[in-house]
PDB file of C-alpha atoms and ligand atoms in Angstrom:
ATOM      1  CA  UNK A 173       1.002  22.793  -7.702  1.00 61.00           C
ATOM      2  CA  UNK A 174      -1.399  21.704  -4.976  1.00 70.00           C
ATOM      3  CA  UNK A 175      -4.427  21.224  -7.163  1.00 77.00           C
ATOM      4  CA  UNK A 176      -4.153  17.471  -6.501  1.00 82.00           C
ATOM      5  CA  UNK A 177      -6.129  16.189  -3.516  1.00 85.00           C
ATOM      6  CA  UNK A 178      -6.014  12.486  -2.913  1.00 81.00           C
ATOM      7  CA  UNK A 179      -9.503  12.571  -1.364  1.00 84.00           C
ATOM      8  CA  UNK A 180     -10.931  12.709  -4.908  1.00 85.00           C
ATOM      9  CA  UNK A 181      -9.211   9.459  -5.787  1.00 91.00           C
ATOM     10  CA  UNK A 182      -9.185   7.415  -2.570  1.00 94.00           C
ATOM     11  CA  UNK A 183     -10.022   3.748  -3.112  1.00 96.00           C
ATOM     12  CA  UNK A 184      -9.714   3.929  -6.920  1.00 96.00           C
ATOM     13  CA  UNK A 185      -8.037   1.234  -9.048  1.00 97.00           C
ATOM     14  CA  UNK A 186      -4.615   2.827  -8.542  1.00 98.00           C
ATOM     15  CA  UNK A 187      -5.026   2.744  -4.757  1.00 98.00           C
ATOM     16  CA  UNK A 188      -6.127  -0.899  -4.945  1.00 98.00           C
ATOM     17  CA  UNK A 189      -2.955  -1.896  -6.825  1.00 98.00           C
ATOM     18  CA  UNK A 190      -0.711   0.338  -4.715  1.00 98.00           C
ATOM     19  CA  UNK A 191      -2.060  -0.675  -1.328  1.00 98.00           C
ATOM     20  CA  UNK A 192      -2.228  -4.416  -2.055  1.00 98.00           C
ATOM     21  CA  UNK A 193       1.418  -4.289  -3.159  1.00 98.00           C
ATOM     22  CA  UNK A 194       2.381  -2.162  -0.161  1.00 98.00           C
ATOM     23  CA  UNK A 195       0.714  -4.463   2.367  1.00 98.00           C
ATOM     24  CA  UNK A 196       2.133  -7.651   0.821  1.00 98.00           C
ATOM     25  CA  UNK A 197       5.622  -6.098   0.921  1.00 98.00           C
ATOM     26  CA  UNK A 198       5.210  -4.987   4.523  1.00 98.00           C
ATOM     27  CA  UNK A 199       3.888  -8.365   5.669  1.00 97.00           C
ATOM     28  CA  UNK A 200       7.056  -9.981   4.399  1.00 97.00           C
ATOM     29  CA  UNK A 201       9.406  -7.363   5.843  1.00 97.00           C
ATOM     30  CA  UNK A 202       7.725  -7.711   9.232  1.00 96.00           C
ATOM     31  CA  UNK A 203       8.631 -11.389   9.437  1.00 95.00           C
ATOM     32  CA  UNK A 204      12.159 -10.377  10.466  1.00 93.00           C
ATOM     33  CA  UNK A 205      12.436  -9.385  14.094  1.00 91.00           C
ATOM     34  CA  UNK A 206      14.795  -6.421  13.506  1.00 93.00           C
ATOM     35  CA  UNK A 207      13.192  -2.969  13.544  1.00 94.00           C
ATOM     36  CA  UNK A 208      12.590  -1.124  10.293  1.00 96.00           C
ATOM     37  CA  UNK A 209      12.211   2.514   9.235  1.00 96.00           C
ATOM     38  CA  UNK A 210       9.137   3.072   7.074  1.00 97.00           C
ATOM     39  CA  UNK A 211       9.052   6.239   4.980  1.00 98.00           C
ATOM     40  CA  UNK A 212       6.122   7.660   3.012  1.00 98.00           C
ATOM     41  CA  UNK A 213       7.503  10.581   0.986  1.00 98.00           C
ATOM     42  CA  UNK A 214       4.074  11.676  -0.307  1.00 98.00           C
ATOM     43  CA  UNK A 215       1.599  10.733   2.405  1.00 98.00           C
ATOM     44  CA  UNK A 216      -1.664  12.518   1.620  1.00 97.00           C
ATOM     45  CA  UNK A 217      -4.178  13.135   4.429  1.00 96.00           C
ATOM     46  CA  UNK A 218      -4.078   9.582   5.791  1.00 97.00           C
ATOM     47  CA  UNK A 219      -7.812   8.956   6.105  1.00 96.00           C
ATOM     48  CA  UNK A 220     -10.558   9.670   3.589  1.00 94.00           C
ATOM     49  CA  UNK A 221     -14.322   9.593   3.736  1.00 92.00           C
ATOM     50  CA  UNK A 222     -15.798   7.516   0.945  1.00 91.00           C
ATOM     51  CA  UNK A 223     -19.200   9.105   1.489  1.00 84.00           C
ATOM     52  CA  UNK A 224     -17.930  12.689   1.636  1.00 70.00           C
ATOM     53  CA  UNK A 225     -18.006  15.509  -0.889  1.00 66.00           C
ATOM     54  CA  UNK A 226     -14.527  14.950  -2.240  1.00 60.00           C
ATOM     55  CA  UNK A 227     -14.763  11.290  -3.048  1.00 57.00           C
ATOM     56  CA  UNK A 228     -18.295  11.596  -4.378  1.00 61.00           C
ATOM     57  CA  UNK A 229     -17.208  14.123  -6.964  1.00 53.00           C
ATOM     58  CA  UNK A 230     -14.931  11.549  -8.514  1.00 47.00           C
ATOM     59  CA  UNK A 231     -16.727   8.501  -7.163  1.00 78.00           C
ATOM     60  CA  UNK A 232     -13.520   6.736  -8.087  1.00 90.00           C
ATOM     61  CA  UNK A 233     -13.829   4.103  -5.378  1.00 92.00           C
ATOM     62  CA  UNK A 234     -16.838   2.817  -7.333  1.00 90.00           C
ATOM     63  CA  UNK A 235     -14.431   1.662 -10.027  1.00 92.00           C
ATOM     64  CA  UNK A 236     -11.951   0.349  -7.473  1.00 96.00           C
ATOM     65  CA  UNK A 237     -12.608  -0.794  -3.937  1.00 96.00           C
ATOM     66  CA  UNK A 238     -16.377  -1.191  -4.320  1.00 95.00           C
ATOM     67  CA  UNK A 239     -16.100  -3.350  -7.454  1.00 96.00           C
ATOM     68  CA  UNK A 240     -13.563  -5.509  -5.661  1.00 98.00           C
ATOM     69  CA  UNK A 241     -15.835  -5.888  -2.631  1.00 97.00           C
ATOM     70  CA  UNK A 242     -18.607  -7.024  -4.947  1.00 97.00           C
ATOM     71  CA  UNK A 243     -16.346  -9.510  -6.735  1.00 98.00           C
ATOM     72  CA  UNK A 244     -15.113 -11.225  -3.561  1.00 97.00           C
ATOM     73  CA  UNK A 245     -18.678 -11.993  -2.579  1.00 96.00           C
ATOM     74  CA  UNK A 246     -18.986 -14.470  -5.437  1.00 96.00           C
ATOM     75  CA  UNK A 247     -15.315 -15.517  -5.782  1.00 97.00           C
ATOM     76  CA  UNK A 248     -14.457 -19.187  -5.158  1.00 96.00           C
ATOM     77  CA  UNK A 249     -11.371 -18.134  -3.253  1.00 96.00           C
ATOM     78  CA  UNK A 250      -9.759 -14.840  -2.372  1.00 98.00           C
ATOM     79  CA  UNK A 251      -5.952 -14.534  -2.659  1.00 98.00           C
ATOM     80  CA  UNK A 252      -4.277 -13.749   0.658  1.00 98.00           C
ATOM     81  CA  UNK A 253      -3.000 -10.248  -0.268  1.00 98.00           C
ATOM     82  CA  UNK A 254      -6.484  -9.211  -1.409  1.00 98.00           C
ATOM     83  CA  UNK A 255      -8.068 -10.582   1.755  1.00 98.00           C
ATOM     84  CA  UNK A 256      -5.444  -8.809   3.847  1.00 98.00           C
ATOM     85  CA  UNK A 257      -6.146  -5.512   2.060  1.00 98.00           C
ATOM     86  CA  UNK A 258      -9.909  -5.856   2.530  1.00 98.00           C
ATOM     87  CA  UNK A 259      -9.467  -6.878   6.184  1.00 98.00           C
ATOM     88  CA  UNK A 260      -7.389  -3.768   6.821  1.00 98.00           C
ATOM     89  CA  UNK A 261     -10.061  -1.558   5.278  1.00 97.00           C
ATOM     90  CA  UNK A 262     -12.775  -3.390   7.224  1.00 97.00           C
ATOM     91  CA  UNK A 263     -10.900  -2.684  10.457  1.00 97.00           C
ATOM     92  CA  UNK A 264     -11.432   1.053   9.824  1.00 97.00           C
ATOM     93  CA  UNK A 265     -15.128   0.457   9.232  1.00 96.00           C
ATOM     94  CA  UNK A 266     -16.522  -1.399  12.223  1.00 93.00           C
ATOM     95  CA  UNK A 267     -20.079  -0.726  11.031  1.00 88.00           C
ATOM     96  CA  UNK A 268     -19.530  -3.090   8.089  1.00 88.00           C
ATOM     97  CA  UNK A 269     -19.991  -0.455   5.363  1.00 88.00           C
ATOM     98  CA  UNK A 270     -16.851   1.033   3.794  1.00 91.00           C
ATOM     99  CA  UNK A 271     -17.190   4.706   4.696  1.00 92.00           C
ATOM    100  CA  UNK A 272     -13.561   5.400   5.593  1.00 94.00           C
ATOM    101  CA  UNK A 273     -10.581   4.635   3.390  1.00 95.00           C
ATOM    102  CA  UNK A 274      -7.153   4.324   5.029  1.00 97.00           C
ATOM    103  CA  UNK A 275      -4.312   5.766   2.952  1.00 98.00           C
ATOM    104  CA  UNK A 276      -0.738   4.517   2.970  1.00 98.00           C
ATOM    105  CA  UNK A 277       0.250   6.161   6.319  1.00 98.00           C
ATOM    106  CA  UNK A 278      -2.462   4.274   8.176  1.00 98.00           C
ATOM    107  CA  UNK A 279      -1.866   0.975   6.380  1.00 98.00           C
ATOM    108  CA  UNK A 280       1.804   1.224   7.322  1.00 98.00           C
ATOM    109  CA  UNK A 281       0.970   2.221  10.873  1.00 97.00           C
ATOM    110  CA  UNK A 282      -1.300  -0.803  11.303  1.00 96.00           C
ATOM    111  CA  UNK A 283       1.537  -3.188  10.488  1.00 96.00           C
ATOM    112  CA  UNK A 284       4.222  -1.488  12.594  1.00 95.00           C
ATOM    113  CA  UNK A 285       5.515  -3.380  15.617  1.00 93.00           C
ATOM    114  CA  UNK A 286       6.236  -1.136  18.558  1.00 82.00           C
ATOM    115  CA  UNK A 287       8.174  -3.862  20.373  1.00 77.00           C
ATOM    116  CA  UNK A 288      10.594  -4.036  17.427  1.00 76.00           C
ATOM    117  CA  UNK A 289      11.061  -0.260  17.432  1.00 86.00           C
ATOM    118  CA  UNK A 290       9.777   0.269  13.919  1.00 94.00           C
ATOM    119  CA  UNK A 291       9.541   3.944  12.971  1.00 95.00           C
ATOM    120  CA  UNK A 292       7.234   5.679  10.530  1.00 97.00           C
ATOM    121  CA  UNK A 293       8.255   8.942   8.858  1.00 98.00           C
ATOM    122  CA  UNK A 294       5.513  10.769   6.945  1.00 98.00           C
ATOM    123  CA  UNK A 295       5.853  13.738   4.579  1.00 98.00           C
ATOM    124  CA  UNK A 296       3.093  15.815   3.020  1.00 98.00           C
ATOM    125  CA  UNK A 297       3.483  19.265   1.480  1.00 97.00           C
ATOM    126  CA  UNK A 298      -0.130  20.318   0.933  1.00 96.00           C
ATOM    127  CA  UNK A 299      -1.066  22.768   3.723  1.00 95.00           C
ATOM    128  CA  UNK A 300      -4.549  21.326   4.344  1.00 95.00           C
ATOM    129  CA  UNK A 301      -3.672  17.666   3.847  1.00 96.00           C
ATOM    130  CA  UNK A 302      -0.578  17.886   6.047  1.00 97.00           C
ATOM    131  CA  UNK A 303      -2.733  19.397   8.825  1.00 97.00           C
ATOM    132  CA  UNK A 304      -5.338  16.641   8.432  1.00 97.00           C
ATOM    133  CA  UNK A 305      -2.604  14.016   8.431  1.00 98.00           C
ATOM    134  CA  UNK A 306      -1.019  15.451  11.568  1.00 97.00           C
ATOM    135  CA  UNK A 307      -4.324  15.501  13.430  1.00 97.00           C
ATOM    136  CA  UNK A 308      -5.298  12.008  12.228  1.00 97.00           C
ATOM    137  CA  UNK A 309      -1.938  10.653  13.390  1.00 97.00           C
ATOM    138  CA  UNK A 310      -2.043  12.587  16.686  1.00 96.00           C
ATOM    139  CA  UNK A 311      -5.105  10.560  17.669  1.00 93.00           C
ATOM    140  CA  UNK A 312      -2.979   7.429  17.686  1.00 92.00           C
ATOM    141  CA  UNK A 313      -0.839   8.733  20.557  1.00 88.00           C
ATOM    142  CA  UNK A 314       2.153   7.058  18.967  1.00 86.00           C
ATOM    143  CA  UNK A 315       4.733   9.501  20.342  1.00 86.00           C
ATOM    144  CA  UNK A 316       7.992   9.794  18.451  1.00 89.00           C
ATOM    145  CA  UNK A 317       7.676   6.479  16.612  1.00 94.00           C
ATOM    146  CA  UNK A 318       5.524   8.271  14.018  1.00 96.00           C
ATOM    147  CA  UNK A 319       6.378  11.754  12.780  1.00 96.00           C
ATOM    148  CA  UNK A 320       4.545  13.961  10.298  1.00 98.00           C
ATOM    149  CA  UNK A 321       6.428  16.745   8.515  1.00 98.00           C
ATOM    150  CA  UNK A 322       5.257  19.356   6.059  1.00 98.00           C
ATOM    151  CA  UNK A 323       8.370  18.972   3.952  1.00 97.00           C
ATOM    152  CA  UNK A 324       9.380  17.928   0.486  1.00 97.00           C
ATOM    153  CA  UNK A 325       9.445  14.128   0.678  1.00 98.00           C
ATOM    154  CA  UNK A 326      12.176  13.824  -1.965  1.00 98.00           C
ATOM    155  CA  UNK A 327      14.489  16.112   0.003  1.00 97.00           C
ATOM    156  CA  UNK A 328      13.625  14.549   3.352  1.00 97.00           C
ATOM    157  CA  UNK A 329      15.203  11.248   2.348  1.00 97.00           C
ATOM    158  CA  UNK A 330      18.628  12.845   2.751  1.00 94.00           C
ATOM    159  CA  UNK A 331      18.159  13.011   6.515  1.00 95.00           C
ATOM    160  CA  UNK A 332      16.709   9.517   6.819  1.00 97.00           C
ATOM    161  CA  UNK A 333      18.783   7.208   4.655  1.00 97.00           C
ATOM    162  CA  UNK A 334      20.724   5.172   5.535  1.00 97.00           C
ATOM    163  CA  UNK A 335      18.453   4.531   8.528  1.00 96.00           C
ATOM    164  CA  UNK A 336      19.714   4.065  12.080  1.00 90.00           C
ATOM    165  CA  UNK A 337      20.794   0.550  13.026  1.00 89.00           C
ATOM    166  CA  UNK A 338      18.274  -1.631  14.832  1.00 81.00           C
ATOM    167  CA  UNK A 339      19.064  -3.378  18.129  1.00 78.00           C
ATOM    168  CA  UNK A 340      20.588  -6.248  16.144  1.00 81.00           C
ATOM    169  CA  UNK A 341      22.789  -3.869  14.163  1.00 86.00           C
ATOM    170  CA  UNK A 342      20.954  -4.198  10.848  1.00 88.00           C
ATOM    171  CA  UNK A 343      19.827  -1.155   8.902  1.00 95.00           C
ATOM    172  CA  UNK A 344      16.426  -1.682   7.320  1.00 97.00           C
ATOM    173  CA  UNK A 345      14.108   0.702   5.512  1.00 98.00           C
ATOM    174  CA  UNK A 346      11.135   0.616   3.188  1.00 98.00           C
ATOM    175  CA  UNK A 347      10.302   3.750   1.207  1.00 98.00           C
ATOM    176  CA  UNK A 348       7.015   4.441  -0.578  1.00 98.00           C
ATOM    177  CA  UNK A 349       7.344   7.153  -3.230  1.00 98.00           C
ATOM    178  CA  UNK A 350       3.866   8.116  -4.392  1.00 98.00           C
ATOM    179  CA  UNK A 351       3.857  11.596  -5.944  1.00 98.00           C
ATOM    180  CA  UNK A 352       0.853  13.116  -7.661  1.00 95.00           C
ATOM    181  CA  UNK A 353       2.953  13.856 -10.800  1.00 96.00           C
ATOM    182  CA  UNK A 354       1.130  17.179 -11.073  1.00 92.00           C
ATOM    183  CA  UNK A 355       4.372  18.700 -12.199  1.00 93.00           C
ATOM    184  CA  UNK A 356       6.440  17.136 -14.941  1.00 93.00           C
ATOM    185  CA  UNK A 357       9.604  17.336 -12.874  1.00 96.00           C
ATOM    186  CA  UNK A 358       8.244  14.673 -10.477  1.00 98.00           C
ATOM    187  CA  UNK A 359       9.137  11.961 -13.015  1.00 98.00           C
ATOM    188  CA  UNK A 360      12.770  13.049 -13.146  1.00 98.00           C
ATOM    189  CA  UNK A 361      12.907  13.551  -9.392  1.00 98.00           C
ATOM    190  CA  UNK A 362      11.722   9.988  -8.765  1.00 98.00           C
ATOM    191  CA  UNK A 363      14.380   8.565 -11.080  1.00 98.00           C
ATOM    192  CA  UNK A 364      17.081  10.782  -9.551  1.00 98.00           C
ATOM    193  CA  UNK A 365      16.134   9.803  -6.012  1.00 98.00           C
ATOM    194  CA  UNK A 366      16.239   6.101  -6.896  1.00 98.00           C
ATOM    195  CA  UNK A 367      19.586   6.532  -8.619  1.00 98.00           C
ATOM    196  CA  UNK A 368      21.036   8.330  -5.604  1.00 98.00           C
ATOM    197  CA  UNK A 369      19.681   5.974  -2.955  1.00 98.00           C
ATOM    198  CA  UNK A 370      20.654   2.835  -4.808  1.00 97.00           C
ATOM    199  CA  UNK A 371      24.161   4.150  -4.112  1.00 97.00           C
ATOM    200  CA  UNK A 372      23.663   5.532  -0.600  1.00 96.00           C
ATOM    201  CA  UNK A 373      21.459   2.755   0.746  1.00 98.00           C
ATOM    202  CA  UNK A 374      21.307  -0.050  -1.772  1.00 98.00           C
ATOM    203  CA  UNK A 375      19.563  -2.620   0.451  1.00 97.00           C
ATOM    204  CA  UNK A 376      16.424  -0.546   1.035  1.00 98.00           C
ATOM    205  CA  UNK A 377      13.097  -1.640  -0.409  1.00 98.00           C
ATOM    206  CA  UNK A 378      11.756   1.126  -2.665  1.00 98.00           C
ATOM    207  CA  UNK A 379       8.178   1.202  -3.949  1.00 99.00           C
ATOM    208  CA  UNK A 380       7.308   3.714  -6.647  1.00 99.00           C
ATOM    209  CA  UNK A 381       3.773   4.298  -7.886  1.00 98.00           C
ATOM    210  CA  UNK A 382       3.426   5.827 -11.365  1.00 98.00           C
ATOM    211  CA  UNK A 383       0.535   6.669 -13.704  1.00 98.00           C
ATOM    212  CA  UNK A 384       0.317   5.046 -17.133  1.00 98.00           C
ATOM    213  CA  UNK A 385      -0.699   7.937 -19.340  1.00 96.00           C
ATOM    214  CA  UNK A 386       0.244   9.050 -22.860  1.00 95.00           C
ATOM    215  CA  UNK A 387       3.119  11.315 -21.846  1.00 95.00           C
ATOM    216  CA  UNK A 388       6.731  10.581 -22.749  1.00 96.00           C
ATOM    217  CA  UNK A 389       7.955  11.130 -19.145  1.00 97.00           C
ATOM    218  CA  UNK A 390       5.382   8.680 -17.783  1.00 97.00           C
ATOM    219  CA  UNK A 391       6.296   6.100 -20.381  1.00 97.00           C
ATOM    220  CA  UNK A 392       9.975   6.535 -19.668  1.00 98.00           C
ATOM    221  CA  UNK A 393       9.878   6.281 -15.869  1.00 98.00           C
ATOM    222  CA  UNK A 394       9.431   2.486 -15.431  1.00 98.00           C
ATOM    223  CA  UNK A 395      12.052   1.877 -18.131  1.00 98.00           C
ATOM    224  CA  UNK A 396      14.491   4.156 -16.357  1.00 98.00           C
ATOM    225  CA  UNK A 397      13.807   2.482 -12.999  1.00 98.00           C
ATOM    226  CA  UNK A 398      14.419  -0.922 -14.545  1.00 98.00           C
ATOM    227  CA  UNK A 399      17.715   0.246 -16.010  1.00 98.00           C
ATOM    228  CA  UNK A 400      18.815   1.739 -12.678  1.00 98.00           C
ATOM    229  CA  UNK A 401      17.953  -1.452 -10.776  1.00 98.00           C
ATOM    230  CA  UNK A 402      19.717  -3.625 -13.350  1.00 98.00           C
ATOM    231  CA  UNK A 403      22.811  -1.407 -13.261  1.00 98.00           C
ATOM    232  CA  UNK A 404      22.885  -1.657  -9.471  1.00 98.00           C
ATOM    233  CA  UNK A 405      22.283  -5.420  -9.794  1.00 97.00           C
ATOM    234  CA  UNK A 406      19.230  -5.224  -7.597  1.00 98.00           C
ATOM    235  CA  UNK A 407      16.067  -7.272  -8.096  1.00 98.00           C
ATOM    236  CA  UNK A 408      12.935  -5.435  -9.193  1.00 98.00           C
ATOM    237  CA  UNK A 409       9.269  -6.028  -9.870  1.00 98.00           C
ATOM    238  CA  UNK A 410       6.844  -4.066 -12.023  1.00 98.00           C
ATOM    239  CA  UNK A 411       3.112  -4.624 -11.552  1.00 98.00           C
ATOM    240  CA  UNK A 412       0.645  -2.825 -13.794  1.00 98.00           C
ATOM    241  CA  UNK A 413      -3.119  -2.633 -13.845  1.00 98.00           C
ATOM    242  CA  UNK A 414      -5.128  -1.074 -16.676  1.00 98.00           C
ATOM    243  CA  UNK A 415      -8.888  -1.175 -16.215  1.00 97.00           C
ATOM    244  CA  UNK A 416      -9.628   0.034 -19.744  1.00 96.00           C
ATOM    245  CA  UNK A 417     -12.540   2.138 -20.864  1.00 94.00           C
ATOM    246  CA  UNK A 418     -15.956   0.912 -21.914  1.00 86.00           C
ATOM    247  CA  UNK A 419     -18.610   2.889 -23.819  1.00 87.00           C
ATOM    248  CA  UNK A 420     -19.805   5.713 -21.591  1.00 84.00           C
ATOM    249  CA  UNK A 421     -16.790   5.595 -19.263  1.00 85.00           C
ATOM    250  CA  UNK A 422     -15.606   9.128 -18.704  1.00 80.00           C
ATOM    251  CA  UNK A 423     -12.070  10.548 -18.673  1.00 81.00           C
ATOM    252  CA  UNK A 424      -9.639  10.060 -15.856  1.00 90.00           C
ATOM    253  CA  UNK A 425      -6.784   7.737 -15.124  1.00 95.00           C
ATOM    254  CA  UNK A 426      -7.314   4.178 -16.368  1.00 96.00           C
ATOM    255  CA  UNK A 427      -3.934   2.562 -15.652  1.00 97.00           C
ATOM    256  CA  UNK A 428      -1.006   2.675 -13.268  1.00 98.00           C
ATOM    257  CA  UNK A 429       1.972   0.714 -12.076  1.00 98.00           C
ATOM    258  CA  UNK A 430       3.970  -0.139  -8.996  1.00 98.00           C
ATOM    259  CA  UNK A 431       7.713  -0.525  -9.430  1.00 98.00           C
ATOM    260  CA  UNK A 432       9.461  -2.198  -6.502  1.00 98.00           C
ATOM    261  CA  UNK A 433      13.222  -2.395  -6.055  1.00 98.00           C
ATOM    262  CA  UNK A 434      14.518  -5.107  -3.705  1.00 98.00           C
ATOM    263  CA  UNK A 435      11.055  -6.688  -3.454  1.00 98.00           C
ATOM    264  CA  UNK A 436      10.478  -9.638  -1.126  1.00 98.00           C
ATOM    265  CA  UNK A 437      11.027 -12.835  -3.142  1.00 96.00           C
ATOM    266  CA  UNK A 438       7.400 -13.788  -2.471  1.00 96.00           C
ATOM    267  CA  UNK A 439       5.950 -10.576  -3.910  1.00 98.00           C
ATOM    268  CA  UNK A 440       5.781 -11.510  -7.577  1.00 98.00           C
ATOM    269  CA  UNK A 441       3.550 -14.534  -6.993  1.00 97.00           C
ATOM    270  CA  UNK A 442       1.470 -12.705  -4.442  1.00 98.00           C
ATOM    271  CA  UNK A 443       0.717  -9.700  -6.639  1.00 98.00           C
ATOM    272  CA  UNK A 444       0.132 -11.969  -9.629  1.00 98.00           C
ATOM    273  CA  UNK A 445      -2.424 -13.983  -7.635  1.00 98.00           C
ATOM    274  CA  UNK A 446      -4.016 -10.791  -6.386  1.00 98.00           C
ATOM    275  CA  UNK A 447      -4.336  -9.399  -9.924  1.00 98.00           C
ATOM    276  CA  UNK A 448      -5.972 -12.640 -11.110  1.00 98.00           C
ATOM    277  CA  UNK A 449      -8.957 -11.531  -9.038  1.00 98.00           C
ATOM    278  CA  UNK A 450      -8.539  -7.742  -9.056  1.00 98.00           C
ATOM    279  CA  UNK A 451      -7.954  -7.415 -12.830  1.00 98.00           C
ATOM    280  CA  UNK A 452     -11.199  -9.014 -14.025  1.00 98.00           C
ATOM    281  CA  UNK A 453     -13.121  -7.469 -11.097  1.00 98.00           C
ATOM    282  CA  UNK A 454     -12.152  -3.907 -12.042  1.00 97.00           C
ATOM    283  CA  UNK A 455     -11.895  -4.251 -15.837  1.00 97.00           C
ATOM    284  CA  UNK A 456     -14.238  -1.976 -17.773  1.00 94.00           C
ATOM    285  CA  UNK A 457     -13.478  -2.431 -21.456  1.00 91.00           C
ATOM    286  CA  UNK A 458     -10.965  -1.582 -24.165  1.00 92.00           C
ATOM    287  CA  UNK A 459      -7.387  -1.538 -22.972  1.00 93.00           C
ATOM    288  CA  UNK A 460      -7.838  -3.724 -19.911  1.00 96.00           C
ATOM    289  CA  UNK A 461      -4.632  -5.519 -18.979  1.00 98.00           C
ATOM    290  CA  UNK A 462      -2.732  -6.559 -15.867  1.00 98.00           C
ATOM    291  CA  UNK A 463       0.687  -8.065 -15.502  1.00 98.00           C
ATOM    292  CA  UNK A 464       3.622  -8.535 -13.196  1.00 98.00           C
ATOM    293  CA  UNK A 465       7.166  -8.611 -14.522  1.00 98.00           C
ATOM    294  CA  UNK A 466      10.333  -8.980 -12.574  1.00 97.00           C
ATOM    295  CA  UNK A 467      14.032  -9.578 -12.701  1.00 95.00           C
ATOM    296  CA  UNK A 468      13.876 -12.959 -10.944  1.00 66.00           C
TER     297      UNK A 468
HETATM  298  N1  LIG B 212       0.516   7.952  -0.526  1.00 84.64           N
HETATM  299  C1  LIG B 212      -0.877   8.337  -0.327  1.00 84.64           C
HETATM  300  C2  LIG B 212      -1.719   7.096  -0.187  1.00 84.64           C
HETATM  301  O1  LIG B 212      -1.401   6.070  -0.828  1.00 84.64           O
HETATM  302  O2  LIG B 212      -2.680   7.104   0.595  1.00 84.64           O
HETATM  303  C3  LIG B 212      -1.392   9.202  -1.443  1.00 84.64           C
HETATM  304  C4  LIG B 212      -0.510  10.338  -1.808  1.00 84.64           C
HETATM  305  S1  LIG B 212      -1.055  11.364  -3.114  1.00 84.64           S
HETATM  306  C5  LIG B 212      -0.980  10.344  -4.512  1.00 84.64           C
HETATM  307  C6  LIG B 212       0.324  12.426  -3.338  1.00 84.64           C
HETATM  308  C7  LIG B 212       0.472  13.483  -2.251  1.00 84.64           C
HETATM  309  O3  LIG B 212       1.750  14.094  -2.357  1.00 84.64           O
HETATM  310  C8  LIG B 212      -0.525  14.622  -2.337  1.00 84.64           C
HETATM  311  O4  LIG B 212      -1.245  14.688  -1.141  1.00 84.64           O
HETATM  312  C9  LIG B 212       0.333  15.890  -2.546  1.00 84.64           C
HETATM  313  O5  LIG B 212      -0.168  17.021  -1.855  1.00 84.64           O
HETATM  314  C10 LIG B 212       1.652  15.446  -1.954  1.00 84.64           C
HETATM  315  N2  LIG B 212       2.871  16.114  -2.461  1.00 84.64           N
HETATM  316  C11 LIG B 212       3.097  16.644  -3.684  1.00 84.64           C
HETATM  317  N3  LIG B 212       4.407  16.995  -3.816  1.00 84.64           N
HETATM  318  C12 LIG B 212       5.014  16.658  -2.639  1.00 84.64           C
HETATM  319  C13 LIG B 212       6.352  16.708  -2.156  1.00 84.64           C
HETATM  320  N4  LIG B 212       7.342  17.186  -2.934  1.00 84.64           N
HETATM  321  N5  LIG B 212       6.628  16.252  -0.925  1.00 84.64           N
HETATM  322  C14 LIG B 212       5.630  15.758  -0.139  1.00 84.64           C
HETATM  323  N6  LIG B 212       4.341  15.671  -0.527  1.00 84.64           N
HETATM  324  C15 LIG B 212       4.041  16.100  -1.775  1.00 84.64           C
END
């Protein structure tokens, strides 16, 4: 436990898929005036230096964000969700060079509307990363609309869902579940949480990131999520990106997926369009593949 630090991985291919999907989902949810509760059960530190010690050790952004930035320079057109993602990152880098990478808490924060009373609830267990997250968020002076807790994100959902009603009486929430899967039990916990909250708050939008690795639990998770969504008669979407491995490419994660329950109806086309550019831009060799499946 706690050997995972997201700083080693910030801006990699998994972050590209995750954060494009997250932003496209949020953009759609924000079209409705009613306030929404945003929850990030596994937040990380919030901001990462792409030129710092941690990220350089893995240099994983080289095979993610930086390849994408290179590809858009020569692309005929850039799909809206990709442009939105790159614009958000650019807004954290006023100097024009990507030195800072915003994690999910900051991407969510950027899209929150204070006038609509949106709320952001962040959870991070790692002692150092939760401190960094708290101090990064404190600089925003956001008051009680954003809270950071050093708590188990799976457990914390109990207190938060169903969310409080907005001024118009509707209860809206979007939950990002993005564990490090350092411990095997994370896979089961994710499935259990989804099963429970599809009963307790079935209209929420749930986004689950998962690694695609040769482990039975990892293989099983998206299947289980699909079964749970189908049983609850809720729409779902599953987007996967495998960058493959060319000669000389070292170990490390090469593929991951985003499973979304109750996705916006626009999401499938948006992520598909995004992957039409992202997939070829990030692909390295054997095993490269990207696809978006969904129930509707
Ligand atoms: N969501 C972040 C982003 O997209 O920028 C990245 C999160 S990282 C993949 C997973 C984080 O979960 C790690 O920082 C880890 O310390 C933290 N973590 C692990 N188990 C946790 C738990 N049960 N509750 C909350 N945080 C946890």
